Coordinates of C-alpha atoms (C1' of nucleotides) in Angstrom, one line a residue:
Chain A
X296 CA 18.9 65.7 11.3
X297 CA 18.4 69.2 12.4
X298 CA 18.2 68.2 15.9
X299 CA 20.7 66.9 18.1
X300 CA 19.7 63.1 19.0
X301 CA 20.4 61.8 22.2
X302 CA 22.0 57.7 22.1
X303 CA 20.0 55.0 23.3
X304 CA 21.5 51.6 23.9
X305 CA 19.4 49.1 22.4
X306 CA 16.7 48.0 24.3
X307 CA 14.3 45.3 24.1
X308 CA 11.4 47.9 25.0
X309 CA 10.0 49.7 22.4
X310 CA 8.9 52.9 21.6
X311 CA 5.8 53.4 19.7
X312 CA 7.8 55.3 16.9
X313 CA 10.2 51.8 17.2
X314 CA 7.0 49.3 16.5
X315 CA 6.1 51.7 13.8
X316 CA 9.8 51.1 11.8
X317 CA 9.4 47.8 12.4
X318 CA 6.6 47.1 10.9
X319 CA 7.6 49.0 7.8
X320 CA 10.9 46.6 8.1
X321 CA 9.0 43.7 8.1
X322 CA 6.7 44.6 5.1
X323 CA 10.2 45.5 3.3
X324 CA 11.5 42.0 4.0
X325 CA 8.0 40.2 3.1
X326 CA 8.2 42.1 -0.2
X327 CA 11.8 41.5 -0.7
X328 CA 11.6 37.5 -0.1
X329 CA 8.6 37.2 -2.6
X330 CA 10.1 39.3 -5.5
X331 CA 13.0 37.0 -5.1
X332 CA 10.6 34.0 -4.9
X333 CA 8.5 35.0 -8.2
X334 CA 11.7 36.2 -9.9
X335 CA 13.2 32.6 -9.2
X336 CA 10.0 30.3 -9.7
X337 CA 7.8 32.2 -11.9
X338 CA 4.7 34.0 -9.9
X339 CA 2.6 31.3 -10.5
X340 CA 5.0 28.7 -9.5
X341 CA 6.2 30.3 -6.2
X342 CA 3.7 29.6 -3.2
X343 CA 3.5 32.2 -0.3
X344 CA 3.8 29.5 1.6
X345 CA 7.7 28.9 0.3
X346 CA 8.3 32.7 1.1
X347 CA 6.6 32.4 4.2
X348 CA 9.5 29.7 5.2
X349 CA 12.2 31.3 3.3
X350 CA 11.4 34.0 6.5
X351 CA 10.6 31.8 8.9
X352 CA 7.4 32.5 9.1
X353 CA 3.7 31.7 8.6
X354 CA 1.3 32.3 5.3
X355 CA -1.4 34.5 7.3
X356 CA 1.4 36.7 8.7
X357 CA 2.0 37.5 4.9
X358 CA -1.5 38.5 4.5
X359 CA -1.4 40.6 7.6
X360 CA 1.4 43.1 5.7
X361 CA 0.6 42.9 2.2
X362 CA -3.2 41.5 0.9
X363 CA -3.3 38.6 -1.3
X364 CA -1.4 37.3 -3.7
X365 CA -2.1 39.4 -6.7
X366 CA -1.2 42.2 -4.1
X367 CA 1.9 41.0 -3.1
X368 CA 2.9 41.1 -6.8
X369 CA 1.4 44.4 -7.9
X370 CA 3.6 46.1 -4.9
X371 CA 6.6 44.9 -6.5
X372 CA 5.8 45.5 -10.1
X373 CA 4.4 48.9 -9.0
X374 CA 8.6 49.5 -6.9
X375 CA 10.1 48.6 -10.1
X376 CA 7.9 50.4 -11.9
X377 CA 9.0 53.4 -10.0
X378 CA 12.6 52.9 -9.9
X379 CA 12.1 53.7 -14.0
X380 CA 10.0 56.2 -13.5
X381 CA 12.8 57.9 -11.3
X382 CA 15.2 57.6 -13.5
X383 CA 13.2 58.8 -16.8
X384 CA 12.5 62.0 -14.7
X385 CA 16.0 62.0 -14.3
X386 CA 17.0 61.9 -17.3
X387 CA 14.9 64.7 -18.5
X388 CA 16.0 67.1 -16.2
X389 CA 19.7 66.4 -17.6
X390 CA 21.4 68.8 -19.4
X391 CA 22.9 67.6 -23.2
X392 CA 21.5 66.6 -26.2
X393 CA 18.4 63.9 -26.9
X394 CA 20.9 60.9 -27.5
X395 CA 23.1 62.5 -24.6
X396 CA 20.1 62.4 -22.2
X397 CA 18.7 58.9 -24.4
X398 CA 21.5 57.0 -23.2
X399 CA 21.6 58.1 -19.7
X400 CA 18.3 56.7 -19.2
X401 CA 19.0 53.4 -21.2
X402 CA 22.1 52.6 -18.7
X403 CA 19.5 53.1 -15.5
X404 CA 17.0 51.1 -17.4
X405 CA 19.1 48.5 -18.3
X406 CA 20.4 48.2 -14.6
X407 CA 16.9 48.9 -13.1
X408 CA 15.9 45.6 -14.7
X409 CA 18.4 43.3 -13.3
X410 CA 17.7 44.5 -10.1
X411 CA 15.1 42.3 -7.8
X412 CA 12.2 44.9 -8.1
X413 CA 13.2 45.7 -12.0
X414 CA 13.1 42.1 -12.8
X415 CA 10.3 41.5 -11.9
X416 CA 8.2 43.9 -14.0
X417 CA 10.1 42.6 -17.0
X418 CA 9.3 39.1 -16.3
X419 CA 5.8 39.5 -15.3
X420 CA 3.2 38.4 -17.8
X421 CA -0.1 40.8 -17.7
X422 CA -2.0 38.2 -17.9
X423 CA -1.7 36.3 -14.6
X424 CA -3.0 39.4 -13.2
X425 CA -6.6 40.6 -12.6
X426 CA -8.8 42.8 -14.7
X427 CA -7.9 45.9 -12.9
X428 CA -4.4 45.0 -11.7
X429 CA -3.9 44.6 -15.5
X430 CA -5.1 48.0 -15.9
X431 CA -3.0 49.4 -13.1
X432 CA 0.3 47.7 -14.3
X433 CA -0.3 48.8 -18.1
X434 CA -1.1 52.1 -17.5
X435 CA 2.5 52.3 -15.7
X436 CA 4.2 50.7 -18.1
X437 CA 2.9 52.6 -20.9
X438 CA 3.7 56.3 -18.4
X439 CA 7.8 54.5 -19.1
X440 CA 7.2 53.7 -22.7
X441 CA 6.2 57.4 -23.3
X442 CA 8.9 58.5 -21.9
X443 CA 11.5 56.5 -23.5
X444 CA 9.9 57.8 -26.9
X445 CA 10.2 61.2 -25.9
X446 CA 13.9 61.2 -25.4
X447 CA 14.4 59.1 -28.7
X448 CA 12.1 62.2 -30.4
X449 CA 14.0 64.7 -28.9
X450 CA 17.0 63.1 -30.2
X451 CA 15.8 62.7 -33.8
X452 CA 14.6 66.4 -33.5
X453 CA 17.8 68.0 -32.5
X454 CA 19.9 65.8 -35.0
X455 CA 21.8 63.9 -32.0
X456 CA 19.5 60.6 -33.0
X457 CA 19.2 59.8 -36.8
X458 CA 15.9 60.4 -38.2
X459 CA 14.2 56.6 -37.1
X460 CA 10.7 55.5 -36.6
X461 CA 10.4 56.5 -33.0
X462 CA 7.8 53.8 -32.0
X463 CA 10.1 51.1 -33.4
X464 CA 13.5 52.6 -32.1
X465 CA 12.5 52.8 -28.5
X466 CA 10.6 49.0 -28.8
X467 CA 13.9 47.8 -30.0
X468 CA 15.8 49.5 -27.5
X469 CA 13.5 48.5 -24.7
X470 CA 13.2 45.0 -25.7
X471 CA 16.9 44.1 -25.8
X472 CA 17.4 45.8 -22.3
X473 CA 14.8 44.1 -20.8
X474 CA 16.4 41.2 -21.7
X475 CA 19.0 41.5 -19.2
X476 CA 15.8 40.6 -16.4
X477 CA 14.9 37.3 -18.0
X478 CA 18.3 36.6 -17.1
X479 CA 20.8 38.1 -15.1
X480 CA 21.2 36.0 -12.0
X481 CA 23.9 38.2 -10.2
X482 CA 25.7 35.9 -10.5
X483 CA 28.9 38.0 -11.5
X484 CA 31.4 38.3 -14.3
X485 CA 30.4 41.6 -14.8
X486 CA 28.6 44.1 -12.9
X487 CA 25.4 45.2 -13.8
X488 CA 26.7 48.3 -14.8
X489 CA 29.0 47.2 -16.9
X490 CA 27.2 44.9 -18.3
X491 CA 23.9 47.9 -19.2
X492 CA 27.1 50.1 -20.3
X493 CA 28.2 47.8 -22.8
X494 CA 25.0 46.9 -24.1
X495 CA 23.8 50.7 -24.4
X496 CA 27.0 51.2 -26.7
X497 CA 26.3 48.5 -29.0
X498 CA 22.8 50.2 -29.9
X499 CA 24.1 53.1 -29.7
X500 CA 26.6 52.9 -32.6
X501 CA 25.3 49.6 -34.0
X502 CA 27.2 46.6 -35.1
X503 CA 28.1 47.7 -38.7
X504 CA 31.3 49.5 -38.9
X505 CA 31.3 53.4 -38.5
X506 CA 33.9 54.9 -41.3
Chain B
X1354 CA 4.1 11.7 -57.7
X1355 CA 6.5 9.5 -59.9
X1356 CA 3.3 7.2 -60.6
X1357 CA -0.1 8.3 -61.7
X1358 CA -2.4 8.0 -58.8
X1359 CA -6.4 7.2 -59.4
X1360 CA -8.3 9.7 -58.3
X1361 CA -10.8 8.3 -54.9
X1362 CA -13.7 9.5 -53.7
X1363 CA -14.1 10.9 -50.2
X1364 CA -15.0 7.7 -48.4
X1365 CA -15.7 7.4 -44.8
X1366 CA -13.7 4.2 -45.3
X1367 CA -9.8 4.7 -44.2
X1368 CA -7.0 2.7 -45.5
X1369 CA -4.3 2.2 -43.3
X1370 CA -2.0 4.8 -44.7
X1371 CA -4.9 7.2 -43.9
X1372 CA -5.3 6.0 -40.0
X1373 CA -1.5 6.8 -39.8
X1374 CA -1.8 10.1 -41.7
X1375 CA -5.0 11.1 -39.5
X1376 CA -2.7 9.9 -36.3
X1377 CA -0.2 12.5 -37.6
X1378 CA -2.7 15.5 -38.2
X1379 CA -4.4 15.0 -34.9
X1380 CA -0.8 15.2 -32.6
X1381 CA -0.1 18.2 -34.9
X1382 CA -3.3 19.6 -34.1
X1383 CA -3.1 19.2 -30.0
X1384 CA 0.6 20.5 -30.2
X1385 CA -0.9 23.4 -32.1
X1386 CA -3.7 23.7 -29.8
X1387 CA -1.4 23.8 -26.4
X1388 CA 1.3 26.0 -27.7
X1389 CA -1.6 28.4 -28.5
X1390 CA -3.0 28.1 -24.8
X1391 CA 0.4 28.2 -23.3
X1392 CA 1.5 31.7 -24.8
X1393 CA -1.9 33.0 -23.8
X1394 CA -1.8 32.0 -20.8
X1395 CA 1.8 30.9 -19.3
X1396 CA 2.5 27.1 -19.0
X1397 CA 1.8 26.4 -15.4
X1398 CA -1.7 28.3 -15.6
X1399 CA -2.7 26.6 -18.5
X1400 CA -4.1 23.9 -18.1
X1401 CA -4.2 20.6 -20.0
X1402 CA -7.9 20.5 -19.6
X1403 CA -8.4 23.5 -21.5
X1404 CA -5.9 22.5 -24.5
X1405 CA -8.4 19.7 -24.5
X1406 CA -11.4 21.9 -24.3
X1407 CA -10.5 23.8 -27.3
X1408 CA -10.4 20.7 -29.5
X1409 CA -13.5 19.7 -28.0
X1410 CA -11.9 16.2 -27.0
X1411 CA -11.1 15.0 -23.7
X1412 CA -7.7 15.1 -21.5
X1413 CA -7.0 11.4 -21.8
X1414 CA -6.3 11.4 -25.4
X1415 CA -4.1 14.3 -25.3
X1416 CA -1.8 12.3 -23.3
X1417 CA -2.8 9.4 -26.3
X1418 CA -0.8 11.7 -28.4
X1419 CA 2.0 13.4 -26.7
X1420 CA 3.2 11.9 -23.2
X1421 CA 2.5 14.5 -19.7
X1422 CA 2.4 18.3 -19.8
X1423 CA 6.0 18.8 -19.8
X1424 CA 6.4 16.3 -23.1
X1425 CA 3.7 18.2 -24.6
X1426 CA 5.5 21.6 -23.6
X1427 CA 9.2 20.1 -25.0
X1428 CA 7.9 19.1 -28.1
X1429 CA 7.0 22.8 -29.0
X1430 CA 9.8 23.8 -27.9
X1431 CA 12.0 21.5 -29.7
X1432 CA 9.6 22.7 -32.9
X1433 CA 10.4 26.5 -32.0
X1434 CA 14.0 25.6 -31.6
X1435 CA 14.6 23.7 -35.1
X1436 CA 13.0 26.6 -37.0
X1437 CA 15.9 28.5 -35.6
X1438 CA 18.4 25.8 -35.7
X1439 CA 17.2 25.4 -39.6
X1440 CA 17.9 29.2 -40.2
X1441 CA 21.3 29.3 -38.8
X1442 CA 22.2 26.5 -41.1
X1443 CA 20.5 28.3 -44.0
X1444 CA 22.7 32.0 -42.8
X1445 CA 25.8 29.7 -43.0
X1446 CA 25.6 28.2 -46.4
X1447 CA 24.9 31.7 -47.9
X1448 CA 26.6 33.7 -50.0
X1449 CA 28.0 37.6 -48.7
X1450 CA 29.9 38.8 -45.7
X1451 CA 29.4 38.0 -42.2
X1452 CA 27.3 41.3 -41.7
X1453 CA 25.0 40.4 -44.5
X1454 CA 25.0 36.6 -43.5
X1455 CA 24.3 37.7 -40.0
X1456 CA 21.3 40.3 -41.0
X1457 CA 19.9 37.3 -42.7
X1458 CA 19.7 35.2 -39.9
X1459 CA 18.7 37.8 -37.8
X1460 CA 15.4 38.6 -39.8
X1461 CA 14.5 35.2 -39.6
X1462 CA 15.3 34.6 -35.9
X1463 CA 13.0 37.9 -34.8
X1464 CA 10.3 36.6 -37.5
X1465 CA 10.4 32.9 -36.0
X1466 CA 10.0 34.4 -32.4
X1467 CA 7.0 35.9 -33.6
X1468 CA 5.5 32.4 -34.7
X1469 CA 3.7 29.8 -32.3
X1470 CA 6.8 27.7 -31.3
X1471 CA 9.4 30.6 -31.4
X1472 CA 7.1 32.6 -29.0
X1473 CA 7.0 29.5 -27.0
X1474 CA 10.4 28.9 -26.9
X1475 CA 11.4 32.9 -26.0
X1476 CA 8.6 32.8 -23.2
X1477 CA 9.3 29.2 -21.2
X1478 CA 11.1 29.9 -18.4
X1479 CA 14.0 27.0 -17.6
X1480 CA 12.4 26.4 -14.2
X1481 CA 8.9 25.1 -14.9
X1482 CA 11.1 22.5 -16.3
X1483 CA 11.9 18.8 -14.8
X1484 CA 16.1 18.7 -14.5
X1485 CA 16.4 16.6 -17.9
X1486 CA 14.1 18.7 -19.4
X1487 CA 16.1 21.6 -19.0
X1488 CA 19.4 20.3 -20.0
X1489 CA 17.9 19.6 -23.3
X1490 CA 16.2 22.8 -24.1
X1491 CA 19.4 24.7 -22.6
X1492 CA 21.4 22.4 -25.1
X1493 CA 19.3 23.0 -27.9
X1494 CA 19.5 26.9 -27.0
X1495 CA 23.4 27.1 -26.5
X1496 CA 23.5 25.8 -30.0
X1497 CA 21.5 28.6 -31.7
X1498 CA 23.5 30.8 -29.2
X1499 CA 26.5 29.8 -30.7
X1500 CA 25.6 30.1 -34.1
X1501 CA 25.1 33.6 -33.7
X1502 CA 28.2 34.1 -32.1
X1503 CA 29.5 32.3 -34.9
X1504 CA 27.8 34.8 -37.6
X1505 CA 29.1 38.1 -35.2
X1506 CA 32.5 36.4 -34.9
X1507 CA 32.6 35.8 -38.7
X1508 CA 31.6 38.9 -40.1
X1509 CA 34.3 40.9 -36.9
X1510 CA 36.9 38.5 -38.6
X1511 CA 36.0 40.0 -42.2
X1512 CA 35.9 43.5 -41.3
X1513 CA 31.7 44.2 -42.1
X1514 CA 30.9 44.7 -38.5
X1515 CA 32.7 46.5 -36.1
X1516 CA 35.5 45.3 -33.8
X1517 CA 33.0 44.0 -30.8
X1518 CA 32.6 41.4 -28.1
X1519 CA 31.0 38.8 -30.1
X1520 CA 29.5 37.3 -26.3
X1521 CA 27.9 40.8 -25.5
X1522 CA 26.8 41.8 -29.0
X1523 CA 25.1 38.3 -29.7
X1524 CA 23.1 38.7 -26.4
X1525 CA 22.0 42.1 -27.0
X1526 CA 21.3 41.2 -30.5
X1527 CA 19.5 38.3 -29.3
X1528 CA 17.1 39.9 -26.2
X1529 CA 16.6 42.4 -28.8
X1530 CA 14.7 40.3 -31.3
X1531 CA 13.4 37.5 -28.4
X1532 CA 11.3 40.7 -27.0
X1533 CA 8.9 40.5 -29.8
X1534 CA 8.1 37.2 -28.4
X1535 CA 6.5 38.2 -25.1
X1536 CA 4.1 40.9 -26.9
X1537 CA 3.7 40.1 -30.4
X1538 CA 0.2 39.1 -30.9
X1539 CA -0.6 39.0 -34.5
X1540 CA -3.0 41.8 -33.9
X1541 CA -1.8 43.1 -36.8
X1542 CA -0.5 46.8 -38.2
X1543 CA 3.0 45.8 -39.2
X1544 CA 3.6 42.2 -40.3
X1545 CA 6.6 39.8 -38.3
X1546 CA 8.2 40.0 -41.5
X1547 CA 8.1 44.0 -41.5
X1548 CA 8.9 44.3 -37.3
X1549 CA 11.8 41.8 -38.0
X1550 CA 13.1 44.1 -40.8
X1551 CA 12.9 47.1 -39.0
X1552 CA 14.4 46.0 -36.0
X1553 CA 17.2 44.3 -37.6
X1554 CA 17.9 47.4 -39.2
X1555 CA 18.5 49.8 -35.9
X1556 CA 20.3 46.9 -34.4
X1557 CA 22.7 47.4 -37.5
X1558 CA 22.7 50.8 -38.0
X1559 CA 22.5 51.4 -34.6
X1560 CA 20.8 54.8 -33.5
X1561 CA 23.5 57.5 -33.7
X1562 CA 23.2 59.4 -36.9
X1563 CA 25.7 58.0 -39.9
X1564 CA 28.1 61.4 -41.3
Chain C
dT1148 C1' -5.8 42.9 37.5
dT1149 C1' -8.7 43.0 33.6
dT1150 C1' -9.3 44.1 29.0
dC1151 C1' -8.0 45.6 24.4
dT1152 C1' -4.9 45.4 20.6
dT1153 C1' -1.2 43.7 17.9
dA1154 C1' 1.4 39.9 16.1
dT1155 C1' 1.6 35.4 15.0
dG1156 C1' 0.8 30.4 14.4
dT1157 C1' -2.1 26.0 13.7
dA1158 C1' -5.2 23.8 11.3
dC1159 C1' -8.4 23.9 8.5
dT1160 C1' -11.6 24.6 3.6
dC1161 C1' -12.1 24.6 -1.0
dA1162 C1' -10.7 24.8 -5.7
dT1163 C1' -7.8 23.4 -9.4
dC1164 C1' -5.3 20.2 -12.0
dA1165 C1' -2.1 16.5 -13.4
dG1166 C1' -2.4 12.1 -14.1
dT1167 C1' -4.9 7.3 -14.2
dA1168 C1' -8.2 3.3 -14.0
dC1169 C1' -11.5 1.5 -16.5
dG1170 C1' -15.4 1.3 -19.5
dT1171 C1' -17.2 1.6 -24.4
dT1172 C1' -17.4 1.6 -29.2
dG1173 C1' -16.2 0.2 -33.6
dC1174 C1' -13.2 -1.6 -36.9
dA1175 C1' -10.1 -5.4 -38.2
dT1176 C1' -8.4 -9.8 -38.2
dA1177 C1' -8.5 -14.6 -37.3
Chain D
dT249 C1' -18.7 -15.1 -35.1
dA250 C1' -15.2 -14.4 -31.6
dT251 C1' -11.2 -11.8 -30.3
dG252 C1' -8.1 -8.1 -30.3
dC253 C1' -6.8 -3.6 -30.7
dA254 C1' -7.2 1.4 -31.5
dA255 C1' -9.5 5.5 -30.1
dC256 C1' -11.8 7.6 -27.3
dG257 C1' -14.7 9.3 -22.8
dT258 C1' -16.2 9.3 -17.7
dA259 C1' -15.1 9.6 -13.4
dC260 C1' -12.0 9.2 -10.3
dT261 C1' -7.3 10.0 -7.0
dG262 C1' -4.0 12.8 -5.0
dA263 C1' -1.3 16.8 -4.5
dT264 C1' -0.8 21.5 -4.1
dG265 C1' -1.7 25.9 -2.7
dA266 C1' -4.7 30.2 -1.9
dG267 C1' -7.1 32.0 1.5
dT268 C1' -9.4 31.9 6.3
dA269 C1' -11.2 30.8 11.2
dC270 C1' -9.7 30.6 15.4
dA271 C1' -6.5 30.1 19.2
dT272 C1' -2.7 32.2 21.6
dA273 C1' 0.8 35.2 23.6
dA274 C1' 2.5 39.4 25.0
dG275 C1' 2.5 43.9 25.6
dA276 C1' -0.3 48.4 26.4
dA277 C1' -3.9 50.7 28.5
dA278 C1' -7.4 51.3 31.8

DNA sequence: TTTCTTATGTACTCATCAGTACGTTGCATA
DNA sequence: TATGCAACGTACTGATGAGTACATAAGAAA
């Protein structure tokens, strides 16, 4: 952005910079249409051959841009992974108190997993993976666990967050906004955000009646 | 036991009764033994041969005792499903207000999810599912679904819990306590019965401290 | 023009399972 | 004793799908 950029008209020739992008392009879109086809079948269930056709294209071309299968998946769990882990470092650079900063972060989790890449971590099962890709994925998972109990500690230590088993508060608040993934289909009503906002409140405050 | 029985000796010989009463044990046991495989291991990877395996019988006679995979995988879910279906009946007849009615049930629906069937319930995805197949377990789920709508809606009515959208608070309430589902593993530490408890309890307390 | 490289498709192999045909054994009944 | 039926197991079929060998086409480079 710093330097001006002359317009070229779109030409059918390309640039070695241009074969580059597209390449990265087409390993988005690869990635893209098989999230979508584990999210919608199950990982198991959803053959590379089905998101080969869903881009009109051919099984070995898959394996050209992304390894096997188990690869394939591990890419996406791994963007979801650090969409989360994005928004915890967010969320801890914020100013405000521990439930302040707490509930930022549940409203970007919450939408984080009913978005394609978010989804799919929730709804992956470790145990369709390999030894090591178990490993890998746990190891992340447990980087945004961690860091969901830190802001619920930091809340129950400055008084914002009432004095609660942290292990158990942030596995409650985890589980009911992964939820969301197992089944949010997009399909409207209400926004993702409004639909993470609204749930975020009710554990916030809780169901009983606040004097 | 309203006439005295004679007391028998262990004999290889079977009555009829005893054939039908064997018949009975055995489909329990292969139902027990596949929902066990299928929360280890995910329905479509598990495979029917293995169920098999782990009674040391053969596949044929599974399907002796329980129709193809899917009938085997809808009769644990029906199971999971009527131990919740049971429990919002019980919540219903009992005494209190809707909060305590609805704490009630909710214990027992987190503690259920934590059993065999209720895992296997909270873990099968719709989609591995044949179209008639899914119409009944989504039946049998909008029912429990609206019992606990029911339970929120009662106890908003009666003034113990908070003026909320019943829809939105039922379904956090729910993912909440269907989380334990996908990672309780009996391994130990704190008993369903104590996880339910203390989960139940954030979700009514909610996390924000109490003046 | 020849050759190398990149991008892609066709057409396989091989493994895994769901589901089944059919045999066997043993008890029960006629 | 003959016949039927219940309870299994062995050994298949057929489909599906991951992964691969190899051909091809088109541009880039020499």
């Amino acid at each position: 952005m710093t330097t001006p950029e002359q317009d070229f008209i779109d030409s059918p020739f390309r640039s070695p910079e241009d074969r580059l992008r597209e390449k990265d392009q087409k390993r988005e879109a690869v990635l893209r249409a098989a999230v979508r086809a584990f999210n919608a079948r199950g990982f198991q269930a959803a053959s590379l051959d089905e998101v080969a056709a869903s881009l009109r294209i051919s099984k070995p071309t898959i394996y050209r841009y992304l390894g096997n299968k188990e690869q394939v998946l591990l890419e996406c769990i791994t963007r979801g992974l650090e969409l989360l882990q994005e928004a915890a470092a967010e969320a801890e650079r914020e100013p405000g108190n521990g439930l302040t900063r707490l509930t930022h972060f549940l409203r970007r989790y919450a939408e984080i997993n009913m978005d394609d890449f978010g989804r799919c971590v929730v709804r992956t099962d470790d145990n369709v993976l390999s030894e090591e890709g178990r490993a890998h994925f746990r190891a992340l998972k447990r980087r945004i666990d961690q860091a969901m109990r830190d802001l619920v500690a930091a809340g129950v230590a400055d008084g914002s967050i009432a004095p609660l088993d942290v292990r158990m508060t942030a596995f409650t608040l985890a589980g009911a906004l992964n939820w969301p993934g197992q089944w949010y289909a997009a399909q409207g009503e209400q926004s993702a955000e409004a639909l993470a906002a609204t749930m975020v409140d009710v554990l916030v405050r809780g169901i009983a009646p606040r004097s």
